[in-house]
Coordinates of C-alpha atoms in Angstrom, one line a residue:
M1 CA -4.4 -40.6 10.2
P2 CA -8.1 -40.3 11.5
E3 CA -7.8 -39.8 14.9
V4 CA -10.2 -42.8 15.5
L5 CA -8.3 -45.3 13.6
I6 CA -5.1 -44.0 15.4
A7 CA -7.6 -44.7 18.7
G8 CA -8.5 -48.3 17.2
L9 CA -4.9 -48.6 16.9
A10 CA -4.3 -48.0 20.1
G11 CA -6.6 -49.9 21.8
L12 CA -5.3 -52.9 19.4
G13 CA -1.9 -52.6 20.0
A14 CA -2.5 -52.9 23.8
A15 CA -4.7 -55.6 23.6
S16 CA -2.8 -57.9 20.9
W17 CA -0.6 -58.8 24.7
L18 CA -3.0 -61.0 25.2
V19 CA -2.7 -62.6 22.2
V20 CA 1.4 -62.8 23.4
G21 CA 0.9 -63.9 26.5
A22 CA -1.1 -66.6 25.3
A23 CA 1.0 -67.8 22.7
M24 CA 3.8 -68.0 25.7
G25 CA 1.2 -69.9 27.8
W26 CA 0.8 -71.8 24.6
F27 CA 4.4 -73.3 23.9
L28 CA 6.4 -72.5 26.5
R29 CA 5.9 -73.7 30.5
L30 CA 7.0 -70.4 32.8
P31 CA 7.9 -70.7 36.7
A32 CA 4.3 -70.3 38.3
T33 CA 6.4 -66.6 39.9
L34 CA 7.4 -65.6 37.1
V35 CA 3.9 -64.9 35.5
A36 CA 2.6 -63.7 39.3
G37 CA 5.1 -60.6 39.2
V38 CA 4.1 -59.3 35.6
M39 CA 0.0 -59.7 37.1
A40 CA 1.4 -57.7 39.7
F41 CA 3.7 -55.5 38.0
G42 CA 0.2 -54.6 35.7
A43 CA -2.1 -54.1 39.1
G44 CA -0.2 -51.8 40.4
A45 CA 0.6 -49.5 37.3
L46 CA -2.8 -49.9 36.3
V47 CA -3.4 -48.4 40.2
S48 CA -1.3 -45.6 39.3
T49 CA -2.6 -44.6 36.3
L50 CA -6.2 -44.6 37.8
A51 CA -5.0 -42.3 40.2
F52 CA -3.5 -39.8 38.4
E53 CA -4.4 -39.7 35.0
L54 CA -8.2 -41.2 34.8
V55 CA -9.8 -39.9 38.3
G56 CA -7.7 -37.0 39.0
E57 CA -7.8 -36.0 35.1
A58 CA -12.0 -36.1 35.5
R59 CA -12.1 -34.7 38.8
R60 CA -10.1 -31.5 37.8
T61 CA -12.7 -31.4 34.5
G62 CA -16.0 -33.1 36.0
G63 CA -15.8 -32.4 39.5
V64 CA -15.9 -34.1 42.6
L65 CA -19.2 -36.1 42.7
P66 CA -19.9 -36.9 39.1
T67 CA -16.1 -38.5 39.2
L68 CA -17.1 -40.6 42.4
G69 CA -20.7 -41.5 40.8
G70 CA -19.2 -42.5 37.9
F71 CA -16.4 -44.3 39.6
V72 CA -18.8 -46.1 41.7
L73 CA -21.0 -47.4 38.7
G74 CA -18.4 -48.7 37.1
A75 CA -17.0 -50.9 39.8
V76 CA -20.6 -52.1 40.5
V77 CA -21.2 -53.1 37.0
F78 CA -18.1 -55.3 37.2
V79 CA -18.8 -57.1 39.6
A80 CA -22.2 -57.7 38.8
A81 CA -21.4 -59.3 35.4
D82 CA -18.6 -61.4 36.3
L83 CA -20.4 -63.1 39.2
L84 CA -23.2 -63.1 36.3
L85 CA -20.4 -64.7 34.2
A86 CA -18.8 -66.7 36.9
R87 CA -21.8 -68.6 37.4
R88 CA -22.0 -69.8 33.6
G89 CA -18.3 -71.3 33.6
A90 CA -16.2 -67.9 33.2
R91 CA -14.4 -68.4 36.1
A92 CA -12.1 -70.6 33.7
R93 CA -10.2 -67.7 31.8
K94 CA -8.7 -67.0 35.2
P95 CA -7.4 -71.0 36.7
S96 CA -3.9 -70.4 35.9
I97 CA -0.6 -70.1 37.5
A98 CA -2.0 -71.3 40.6
L99 CA -2.7 -74.0 38.0
Q100 CA 0.7 -74.4 36.9
S101 CA 2.4 -74.6 39.6
E102 CA 0.0 -77.4 41.7
P103 CA 1.7 -80.8 40.8
G104 CA -0.5 -83.4 39.2
V105 CA -3.1 -81.1 38.0
H106 CA -4.9 -83.1 34.7
A107 CA -6.0 -81.8 31.5
L108 CA -10.0 -82.2 31.9
P109 CA -10.8 -83.8 28.7
A110 CA -12.1 -81.9 25.7
A111 CA -16.1 -82.6 26.2
T112 CA -16.0 -81.4 29.5
A113 CA -15.7 -77.5 28.0
S114 CA -19.5 -77.1 27.0
S115 CA -20.2 -73.9 24.3
A116 CA -21.9 -72.2 27.5
V117 CA -19.1 -71.8 29.3
G118 CA -16.8 -71.4 26.5
L119 CA -19.2 -68.3 25.9
A120 CA -18.9 -67.3 29.2
V121 CA -14.9 -66.8 29.1
A122 CA -15.1 -65.2 25.8
L123 CA -17.6 -62.3 27.8
G124 CA -16.0 -62.7 31.1
A125 CA -12.0 -62.0 29.1
L126 CA -14.2 -59.2 27.2
L127 CA -15.1 -57.7 30.2
D128 CA -12.2 -57.4 31.7
G129 CA -10.5 -55.8 28.5
V130 CA -13.2 -53.3 27.3
P131 CA -13.3 -50.9 30.2
E132 CA -9.0 -50.3 29.7
S133 CA -9.2 -50.1 25.9
L134 CA -12.3 -47.5 26.1
V135 CA -9.5 -45.5 28.7
L136 CA -7.4 -45.1 25.5
G137 CA -9.0 -44.2 23.1
L138 CA -11.2 -41.2 25.6
S139 CA -7.5 -40.6 26.8
L140 CA -7.0 -39.0 23.3
A141 CA -10.3 -37.2 22.6
D142 CA -9.8 -36.2 26.0
G143 CA -6.2 -34.7 25.3
G144 CA -5.6 -34.9 21.4
A145 CA -2.9 -37.6 22.4
V146 CA -3.0 -41.6 23.5
S147 CA -2.2 -41.3 27.3
L148 CA 1.9 -42.9 27.1
P149 CA 0.9 -44.7 30.8
I150 CA -2.3 -45.8 29.8
L151 CA -1.1 -47.8 26.6
V152 CA 1.6 -48.8 28.8
A153 CA -0.4 -49.8 32.1
V154 CA -3.0 -52.1 29.8
A155 CA 0.0 -53.9 27.4
V156 CA 1.8 -54.9 31.1
S157 CA -1.3 -56.1 32.5
N158 CA -3.5 -57.7 29.2
L159 CA 0.2 -60.2 29.3
P160 CA 0.3 -62.1 31.9
E161 CA -4.2 -62.0 31.9
G162 CA -3.5 -63.4 28.1
L163 CA 0.0 -66.0 29.3
G164 CA -2.2 -67.2 32.6
S165 CA -5.6 -68.6 31.2
A166 CA -4.7 -69.7 27.8
A167 CA -1.9 -72.0 30.2
G168 CA -5.4 -72.8 32.3
M169 CA -7.4 -73.4 28.8
K170 CA -4.5 -75.9 28.1
H171 CA -4.9 -77.8 31.3
E172 CA -8.6 -78.3 30.7
G173 CA -8.0 -79.4 27.9
R174 CA -8.6 -76.2 25.5
S175 CA -7.6 -76.5 21.7
A176 CA -5.8 -73.9 20.2
R177 CA -8.3 -73.2 17.7
Y178 CA -10.3 -72.5 20.7
V179 CA -7.6 -70.6 22.6
F180 CA -6.5 -67.8 20.2
G181 CA -9.8 -67.2 19.4
V182 CA -11.1 -66.0 22.1
W183 CA -7.8 -64.0 22.6
G184 CA -8.1 -62.5 19.2
G185 CA -11.2 -61.7 19.6
I186 CA -10.9 -60.1 22.8
A187 CA -8.3 -58.5 20.8
L188 CA -9.8 -57.3 18.1
A189 CA -12.9 -55.8 20.2
S190 CA -10.4 -53.8 22.0
G191 CA -9.8 -52.2 19.2
I192 CA -13.2 -51.5 18.5
A193 CA -13.5 -50.1 21.5
A194 CA -11.2 -47.9 22.0
A195 CA -11.9 -46.3 18.2
L196 CA -15.8 -45.7 19.2
G197 CA -14.8 -44.0 22.5
F198 CA -12.6 -41.7 20.9
A199 CA -15.9 -41.0 17.6
L200 CA -19.0 -40.9 20.2
L201 CA -16.8 -38.6 22.9
A202 CA -14.9 -36.4 20.6
G203 CA -16.0 -33.4 20.6
A204 CA -18.1 -33.8 24.0
P205 CA -18.4 -31.5 26.5
L206 CA -15.7 -32.8 29.2
E207 CA -18.1 -33.5 32.2
A208 CA -19.4 -36.2 30.3
I209 CA -16.0 -37.3 29.2
A210 CA -15.3 -37.7 32.4
V211 CA -18.1 -39.8 34.1
V212 CA -17.7 -41.8 31.2
T213 CA -13.6 -42.0 31.8
T214 CA -14.4 -42.4 35.9
I215 CA -17.3 -45.4 35.2
A216 CA -14.9 -47.0 32.9
A217 CA -11.6 -46.5 35.6
G218 CA -14.0 -48.3 38.3
A219 CA -14.4 -51.2 36.4
I220 CA -10.7 -51.7 36.1
M221 CA -10.3 -50.7 40.3
A222 CA -12.7 -53.9 40.2
M223 CA -10.9 -55.6 37.7
V224 CA -8.2 -55.5 39.4
A225 CA -9.0 -56.6 43.2
N226 CA -11.3 -59.3 41.6
T227 CA -8.4 -60.9 39.3
L228 CA -5.2 -59.2 38.9
I229 CA -3.5 -59.1 42.6
P230 CA -5.6 -62.5 44.2
E231 CA -4.5 -64.6 40.7
A232 CA -0.8 -63.1 41.7
F233 CA -1.0 -63.4 45.3
A234 CA -2.4 -67.3 45.2
S235 CA 1.6 -68.1 43.3
D236 CA 3.5 -65.5 45.2
R237 CA 2.8 -64.4 48.3
S238 CA 6.5 -63.2 48.8
F239 CA 6.7 -60.5 46.4
T240 CA 3.8 -59.3 44.9
G241 CA 3.3 -56.5 46.8
L242 CA 6.8 -55.2 45.8
W243 CA 6.3 -55.9 41.8
A244 CA 2.7 -53.5 42.2
A245 CA 4.6 -50.8 43.7
L246 CA 7.1 -51.7 41.0
G247 CA 4.1 -51.2 38.6
F248 CA 3.2 -48.4 40.2
A249 CA 6.1 -46.0 40.5
L250 CA 6.9 -46.5 36.7
S251 CA 3.2 -45.5 35.3
F252 CA 3.7 -42.8 37.9
A253 CA 7.0 -41.3 36.2
L254 CA 5.4 -41.8 32.7
T255 CA 2.9 -39.4 34.2
Q256 CA 4.7 -36.9 35.6
L257 CA 7.4 -36.7 32.3
G258 CA 4.1 -36.3 30.6

């Protein structure tokens, strides 16, 4: 099987957990603390992957300054784009687990969901997912195999994001077609991003791969800080830290096992 197809399938497979989570959020009413725990676990796994799989390897192959520069650039770009989209309604992709636990919250009329806000939600979700998928493709280009720790961390973090956002969108009066269309489209775009990450950089100098990897890593770090941890902590102020630590430990263990 061509490696570019493997990269694309890896990205699609990890992102498909967004759709699984969306289905759970649409059809089930899970305890908010459970959703928060999975979200915090995924955040911890992503942070561990950033430290041991992405940034550490980029420093080894590309040097300290390119690594730091790429990491900071990725964070700045993500935060700037997130702020821009939030002003256009993309915060609606993050409501969610706190919303599920609040009594007396009623769905908004479907008419209040304008097409402009819907587009912002879709673009915001894409902003969250593409950097993660990009590093999956880059891991194949850099090491000849898809990184298992990155794959697990991305999949675990995607499940509660899809779950929480779908539940929030349902409360806002969105249709099932809209919700699953958004997350199915994001999953497909993530697969394409992973394939492109491999196709564009397979055979490129290690320094170039290192810079692009750290740009994506910086964006993921900003996403964890802006989205996953605050959402989890808003719903469960007691065990968020523990779940995040366990996610970090699992990802670290996978890294050490190769």
